[in-house]
mmCIF file of C-alpha atoms and ligand atoms in Angstrom:
data_model
loop_
_atom_site.group_PDB
_atom_site.id
_atom_site.type_symbol
_atom_site.label_atom_id
_atom_site.label_comp_id
_atom_site.label_asym_id
_atom_site.label_seq_id
_atom_site.Cartn_x
_atom_site.Cartn_y
_atom_site.Cartn_z
ATOM 1 C CA MET A 18 -16.110 16.886 -14.855
ATOM 2 C CA ASN A 19 -13.820 15.301 -17.732
ATOM 3 C CA TYR A 20 -9.727 13.382 -16.907
ATOM 4 C CA ASN A 21 -7.856 11.890 -19.056
ATOM 5 C CA LEU A 22 -6.617 8.315 -17.752
ATOM 6 C CA LYS A 23 -3.493 7.021 -18.558
ATOM 7 C CA ILE A 24 -3.237 2.842 -18.675
ATOM 8 C CA LYS A 25 -0.341 0.843 -19.465
ATOM 9 C CA LEU A 26 -0.906 -2.878 -20.311
ATOM 10 C CA LEU A 27 1.656 -4.712 -18.662
ATOM 11 C CA HIS A 28 1.654 -7.963 -20.884
ATOM 12 C CA ASN A 29 -0.432 -10.098 -23.696
ATOM 13 C CA GLU A 30 -2.956 -11.373 -20.655
ATOM 14 C CA ALA A 31 -3.942 -7.500 -19.784
ATOM 15 C CA ILE A 32 -7.418 -6.091 -21.069
ATOM 16 C CA LEU A 33 -8.067 -2.197 -21.054
ATOM 17 C CA PRO A 34 -10.960 -1.939 -18.252
ATOM 18 C CA LYS A 35 -14.036 -0.443 -19.504
ATOM 19 C CA GLN A 36 -17.938 0.771 -18.636
ATOM 20 C CA ALA A 37 -20.652 -1.895 -19.160
ATOM 21 C CA ASN A 38 -22.748 0.745 -19.972
ATOM 22 C CA LYS A 39 -22.229 4.504 -21.194
ATOM 23 C CA GLY A 40 -22.418 6.734 -18.373
ATOM 24 C CA ASP A 41 -21.554 3.813 -15.949
ATOM 25 C CA ALA A 42 -19.320 4.991 -12.606
ATOM 26 C CA GLY A 43 -17.027 2.270 -12.502
ATOM 27 C CA LEU A 44 -15.003 0.915 -15.217
ATOM 28 C CA ASP A 45 -14.991 -2.810 -14.880
ATOM 29 C CA VAL A 46 -11.462 -4.417 -14.689
ATOM 30 C CA PHE A 47 -10.183 -7.965 -15.869
ATOM 31 C CA SER A 48 -8.647 -10.557 -14.058
ATOM 32 C CA SER A 49 -5.570 -11.685 -16.460
ATOM 33 C CA GLU A 50 -4.530 -14.623 -14.835
ATOM 34 C CA GLU A 51 -6.632 -18.065 -13.409
ATOM 35 C CA LYS A 52 -6.616 -18.094 -9.561
ATOM 36 C CA VAL A 53 -9.057 -20.270 -7.342
ATOM 37 C CA ILE A 54 -10.422 -19.221 -4.240
ATOM 38 C CA GLN A 55 -10.905 -21.326 -1.349
ATOM 39 C CA PRO A 56 -13.949 -20.745 0.876
ATOM 40 C CA GLY A 57 -13.491 -18.520 3.481
ATOM 41 C CA GLU A 58 -9.454 -17.671 2.039
ATOM 42 C CA ALA A 59 -8.543 -13.997 0.152
ATOM 43 C CA GLU A 60 -6.148 -14.314 -2.837
ATOM 44 C CA LEU A 61 -4.354 -11.662 -4.883
ATOM 45 C CA ILE A 62 -5.562 -11.287 -8.364
ATOM 46 C CA GLY A 63 -3.631 -9.952 -10.947
ATOM 47 C CA THR A 64 -4.827 -7.650 -14.023
ATOM 48 C CA GLY A 65 -2.084 -6.691 -15.555
ATOM 49 C CA ILE A 66 -2.953 -3.052 -16.127
ATOM 50 C CA SER A 67 -0.794 -0.053 -14.337
ATOM 51 C CA LEU A 68 -2.252 3.298 -14.072
ATOM 52 C CA GLU A 69 -1.387 7.277 -14.532
ATOM 53 C CA LEU A 70 -3.886 9.002 -12.828
ATOM 54 C CA PRO A 71 -5.404 12.411 -13.326
ATOM 55 C CA GLU A 72 -3.755 14.987 -11.051
ATOM 56 C CA GLY A 73 -5.748 15.396 -7.715
ATOM 57 C CA THR A 74 -8.021 12.013 -7.934
ATOM 58 C CA GLU A 75 -7.815 8.425 -7.086
ATOM 59 C CA ALA A 76 -8.897 4.796 -8.232
ATOM 60 C CA GLN A 77 -11.209 3.001 -5.839
ATOM 61 C CA VAL A 78 -11.332 -0.751 -6.366
ATOM 62 C CA ARG A 79 -15.351 -1.473 -5.722
ATOM 63 C CA PRO A 80 -16.993 -5.123 -5.794
ATOM 64 C CA ARG A 81 -19.125 -5.956 -8.808
ATOM 65 C CA SER A 82 -22.565 -6.450 -6.964
ATOM 66 C CA GLY A 83 -23.108 -9.857 -9.404
ATOM 67 C CA LEU A 84 -20.219 -11.678 -8.004
ATOM 68 C CA ALA A 85 -20.861 -10.881 -4.819
ATOM 69 C CA LEU A 86 -25.110 -11.786 -5.158
ATOM 70 C CA LYS A 87 -23.954 -14.896 -7.030
ATOM 71 C CA HIS A 88 -20.971 -16.308 -5.684
ATOM 72 C CA SER A 89 -20.825 -14.483 -2.692
ATOM 73 C CA VAL A 90 -17.428 -13.085 -3.485
ATOM 74 C CA THR A 91 -16.422 -9.378 -3.161
ATOM 75 C CA VAL A 92 -13.314 -7.156 -2.456
ATOM 76 C CA LEU A 93 -12.078 -7.680 0.872
ATOM 77 C CA ASN A 94 -10.626 -3.769 1.337
ATOM 78 C CA SER A 95 -13.388 -2.537 -0.138
ATOM 79 C CA PRO A 96 -13.170 0.539 -1.197
ATOM 80 C CA GLY A 97 -9.498 -0.553 -2.575
ATOM 81 C CA THR A 98 -7.433 2.570 -2.939
ATOM 82 C CA ILE A 99 -5.178 3.511 -5.710
ATOM 83 C CA ASP A 100 -2.945 6.380 -4.883
ATOM 84 C CA GLU A 101 -2.459 8.746 -7.484
ATOM 85 C CA GLY A 102 1.421 8.121 -7.412
ATOM 86 C CA TYR A 103 1.259 4.445 -7.731
ATOM 87 C CA ARG A 104 3.048 3.017 -10.914
ATOM 88 C CA GLY A 105 2.772 -0.785 -10.066
ATOM 89 C CA GLU A 106 0.267 -3.338 -10.753
ATOM 90 C CA ILE A 107 -3.328 -2.677 -9.821
ATOM 91 C CA LYS A 108 -3.949 -6.046 -7.722
ATOM 92 C CA ILE A 109 -7.243 -7.226 -6.546
ATOM 93 C CA ILE A 110 -7.592 -8.942 -2.937
ATOM 94 C CA LEU A 111 -10.836 -11.111 -3.435
ATOM 95 C CA ILE A 112 -12.629 -13.141 -1.018
ATOM 96 C CA ASN A 113 -14.559 -15.779 -1.229
ATOM 97 C CA HIS A 114 -17.361 -15.503 1.431
ATOM 98 C CA GLY A 115 -19.564 -18.365 -0.271
ATOM 99 C CA LYS A 116 -19.237 -22.617 0.790
ATOM 100 C CA THR A 117 -17.680 -23.702 -2.360
ATOM 101 C CA ALA A 118 -14.235 -22.950 -3.997
ATOM 102 C CA PHE A 119 -14.566 -20.294 -6.661
ATOM 103 C CA LYS A 120 -12.585 -20.125 -10.091
ATOM 104 C CA VAL A 121 -11.288 -16.979 -11.129
ATOM 105 C CA GLU A 122 -11.188 -17.104 -14.826
ATOM 106 C CA LYS A 123 -8.585 -15.676 -17.050
ATOM 107 C CA HIS A 124 -10.242 -12.192 -18.651
ATOM 108 C CA MET A 125 -13.274 -12.398 -15.883
ATOM 109 C CA ARG A 126 -14.784 -8.927 -14.845
ATOM 110 C CA ILE A 127 -13.460 -8.876 -10.844
ATOM 111 C CA ALA A 128 -14.150 -5.761 -9.751
ATOM 112 C CA GLN A 129 -14.777 -1.849 -11.117
ATOM 113 C CA MET A 130 -12.970 1.331 -10.510
ATOM 114 C CA VAL A 131 -14.238 4.828 -10.129
ATOM 115 C CA ILE A 132 -12.112 7.732 -10.554
ATOM 116 C CA ALA A 133 -12.833 10.307 -8.045
ATOM 117 C CA PRO A 134 -11.367 13.403 -7.049
ATOM 118 C CA VAL A 135 -9.321 14.018 -3.575
ATOM 119 C CA PRO A 136 -9.677 17.722 -2.205
ATOM 120 C CA LYS A 137 -6.523 18.480 -1.137
ATOM 121 C CA VAL A 138 -6.773 18.703 3.146
ATOM 122 C CA GLU A 139 -4.499 20.922 5.202
ATOM 123 C CA ILE A 140 -4.707 20.426 8.958
ATOM 124 C CA THR A 141 -5.146 22.311 12.086
ATOM 125 C CA VAL A 142 -4.715 21.094 15.300
ATOM 126 C CA VAL A 143 -6.861 23.545 17.608
ATOM 127 C CA GLU A 144 -7.744 23.461 21.298
ATOM 128 C CA GLU A 145 -11.675 23.718 21.046
ATOM 129 C CA LEU A 146 -14.217 22.706 17.945
ATOM 130 C CA SER A 147 -17.392 23.985 17.581
ATOM 131 C CA ASN A 148 -20.496 23.346 18.587
ATOM 132 C CA SER A 149 -22.603 21.132 16.346
ATOM 133 C CA LYS A 150 -26.429 20.145 16.806
ATOM 134 C CA ARG A 151 -25.224 16.252 16.722
ATOM 135 C CA GLY A 152 -22.303 16.638 19.160
ATOM 136 C CA GLU A 153 -20.953 13.853 20.563
ATOM 137 C CA LYS A 154 -23.623 11.476 20.042
ATOM 138 C CA GLY A 155 -23.317 8.674 17.368
ATOM 139 C CA PHE A 156 -23.501 4.872 16.905
ATOM 140 C CA GLY A 157 -27.310 4.920 16.629
ATOM 141 C CA SER A 158 -28.587 7.375 19.094
ATOM 142 C CA SER A 159 -31.039 9.285 16.609
ATOM 143 C CA GLY A 160 -32.672 5.339 16.653
ATOM 144 C CA LEU A 161 -32.818 2.113 14.829
ATOM 145 C CA LYS A 162 -35.765 2.328 12.205
HETATM 146 O O1 DUT B 13 -6.860 -2.941 -4.003
HETATM 147 C C1 DUT B 13 -5.795 -2.513 -3.933
HETATM 148 C C2 DUT B 13 -5.455 -1.833 -3.037
HETATM 149 C C3 DUT B 13 -4.114 -1.134 -3.641
HETATM 150 N N1 DUT B 13 -3.088 -1.055 -4.121
HETATM 151 C C4 DUT B 13 -1.989 -0.262 -4.479
HETATM 152 C C5 DUT B 13 -2.332 0.751 -5.444
HETATM 153 C C6 DUT B 13 -2.475 1.432 -3.641
HETATM 154 O O2 DUT B 13 -1.418 3.047 -4.239
HETATM 155 C C7 DUT B 13 -1.348 0.565 -3.246
HETATM 156 C C8 DUT B 13 -1.178 0.935 -1.985
HETATM 157 O O3 DUT B 13 -2.336 0.632 -1.084
HETATM 158 P P1 DUT B 13 -3.240 1.162 0.433
HETATM 159 O O4 DUT B 13 -2.491 2.057 0.911
HETATM 160 O O5 DUT B 13 -4.781 0.567 0.312
HETATM 161 O O6 DUT B 13 -2.109 0.116 1.306
HETATM 162 P P2 DUT B 13 -1.354 0.437 2.617
HETATM 163 O O7 DUT B 13 -1.174 -1.137 3.060
HETATM 164 O O8 DUT B 13 -1.367 2.028 3.337
HETATM 165 O O9 DUT B 13 0.205 -0.003 1.558
HETATM 166 P P3 DUT B 13 1.050 1.698 1.482
HETATM 167 O O10 DUT B 13 1.913 1.773 3.119
HETATM 168 O O11 DUT B 13 1.946 1.101 0.842
HETATM 169 O O12 DUT B 13 0.396 3.081 1.181
HETATM 170 O O13 DUT B 13 -1.363 -0.286 -3.323
HETATM 171 C C9 DUT B 13 -4.006 -2.191 -5.118
HETATM 172 O O14 DUT B 13 -2.984 -2.320 -6.616
HETATM 173 N N2 DUT B 13 -5.290 -2.711 -5.195
HETATM 174 MG MG1 MG B 14 -1.147 3.359 2.107
#
């Protein structure tokens, strides 16, 4: 599927999101500011960009595994949801699960954004749901190994 994503740079410190490699699922998103995240704390980090998403899509804000593995820093609300109609600045909520403070540098790649289709859903209220093999079983009912 081909989508046209419109991106507005809100100021001089903003960097366009980009794929590290052709074909990568995520567009790396850059911080437009410097901020220190103390151990156990979360911070809202500006990116200096706003989007006009293609109709029928969302952007999912996901962590970068390198930041998670090396620094225990991840996206608190992962996957963050960017709604099609949102025109404000994209901000990233990072949490530091590590034992030492983590400095977000300006122009650091702090997360990645995946553009995904959103199905149109119509809701119907019913008295009965159809039977299925799983039924009401869940939460490890099929075994844990
Ligand atoms: O990581 C995120 C998550 C959300 N947003 C922006 C875009 C999104 O469209 C809007 C609302 O996000 P969400 O629906 O997750 O938050 P909410 O708590 O439900 O707020 P609202 O009542 O505004 O929908 O905030 C971000 O910039 N970064
Ligand atoms: Mg919401």
